[in-house]
């Protein structure tokens, strides 16, 4: 009985730590975008990262970073809501809604979008490997 209790407690602790670590990774991704911190983005984005944008473009990691380097996107503000997370061992799927204020191709823009992030835990760190965004009305 004591062994079972210890297993349940350790699973609960692993789960809480996993959720906190993933939430920190999500916030770190946004903080890196806000600061246009390429070195931090290099760390948080997995080697296989791709981004399906709300306009239909698909960008691999290198193309996404070049897009940011070229000044095509400057995120000024981002807030998450309606966040839902599902875990599958070392994979997590996060969906929610972002409200974003940004400068896109030189034009100020405010948008709401539904997003889907796929994260992979590698060597105890979460890496964002896929991002999909769809604009919402209003």
PDB file of N, CA and C in Angstrom, residues 5-19:
ATOM      1  N   UNK A   5       1.090   4.319  -2.795  1.00  0.00           N
ATOM      2  CA  UNK A   5       0.960   5.720  -2.420  1.00  0.00           C
ATOM      3  C   UNK A   5       2.158   6.527  -2.906  1.00  0.00           C
ATOM      4  N   UNK A   6       3.356   5.985  -2.767  1.00  0.00           N
ATOM      5  CA  UNK A   6       4.560   6.681  -3.234  1.00  0.00           C
ATOM      6  C   UNK A   6       4.552   6.851  -4.746  1.00  0.00           C
ATOM      7  N   UNK A   7       4.080   5.843  -5.470  1.00  0.00           N
ATOM      8  CA  UNK A   7       3.992   5.940  -6.926  1.00  0.00           C
ATOM      9  C   UNK A   7       3.006   7.034  -7.316  1.00  0.00           C
ATOM     10  N   UNK A   8       1.842   7.069  -6.675  1.00  0.00           N
ATOM     11  CA  UNK A   8       0.833   8.086  -6.976  1.00  0.00           C
ATOM     12  C   UNK A   8       1.374   9.477  -6.670  1.00  0.00           C
ATOM     13  N   UNK A   9       2.049   9.636  -5.537  1.00  0.00           N
ATOM     14  CA  UNK A   9       2.626  10.933  -5.177  1.00  0.00           C
ATOM     15  C   UNK A   9       3.688  11.344  -6.186  1.00  0.00           C
ATOM     16  N   UNK A  10       4.545  10.422  -6.598  1.00  0.00           N
ATOM     17  CA  UNK A  10       5.606  10.781  -7.552  1.00  0.00           C
ATOM     18  C   UNK A  10       5.030  11.114  -8.923  1.00  0.00           C
ATOM     19  N   UNK A  11       3.969  10.436  -9.342  1.00  0.00           N
ATOM     20  CA  UNK A  11       3.328  10.768 -10.619  1.00  0.00           C
ATOM     21  C   UNK A  11       2.723  12.158 -10.538  1.00  0.00           C
ATOM     22  N   UNK A  12       2.063  12.481  -9.431  1.00  0.00           N
ATOM     23  CA  UNK A  12       1.489  13.812  -9.248  1.00  0.00           C
ATOM     24  C   UNK A  12       2.551  14.885  -9.266  1.00  0.00           C
ATOM     25  N   UNK A  13       3.681  14.649  -8.623  1.00  0.00           N
ATOM     26  CA  UNK A  13       4.780  15.624  -8.610  1.00  0.00           C
ATOM     27  C   UNK A  13       5.360  15.775 -10.007  1.00  0.00           C
ATOM     28  N   UNK A  14       5.515  14.648 -10.740  1.00  0.00           N
ATOM     29  CA  UNK A  14       6.040  14.718 -12.106  1.00  0.00           C
ATOM     30  C   UNK A  14       5.099  15.542 -12.965  1.00  0.00           C
ATOM     31  N   UNK A  15       3.800  15.300 -12.806  1.00  0.00           N
ATOM     32  CA  UNK A  15       2.801  16.013 -13.590  1.00  0.00           C
ATOM     33  C   UNK A  15       2.836  17.505 -13.317  1.00  0.00           C
ATOM     34  N   UNK A  16       2.874  17.881 -12.044  1.00  0.00           N
ATOM     35  CA  UNK A  16       2.907  19.305 -11.694  1.00  0.00           C
ATOM     36  C   UNK A  16       4.168  19.956 -12.241  1.00  0.00           C
ATOM     37  N   UNK A  17       5.303  19.284 -12.106  1.00  0.00           N
ATOM     38  CA  UNK A  17       6.557  19.821 -12.636  1.00  0.00           C
ATOM     39  C   UNK A  17       6.521  19.936 -14.144  1.00  0.00           C
ATOM     40  N   UNK A  18       5.934  18.940 -14.791  1.00  0.00           N
ATOM     41  CA  UNK A  18       5.812  18.951 -16.247  1.00  0.00           C
ATOM     42  C   UNK A  18       4.974  20.138 -16.703  1.00  0.00           C
ATOM     43  N   UNK A  19       3.840  20.354 -16.049  1.00  0.00           N
ATOM     44  CA  UNK A  19       2.959  21.467 -16.417  1.00  0.00           C
ATOM     45  C   UNK A  19       3.648  22.810 -16.205  1.00  0.00           C
TER      46      UNK A  19
END
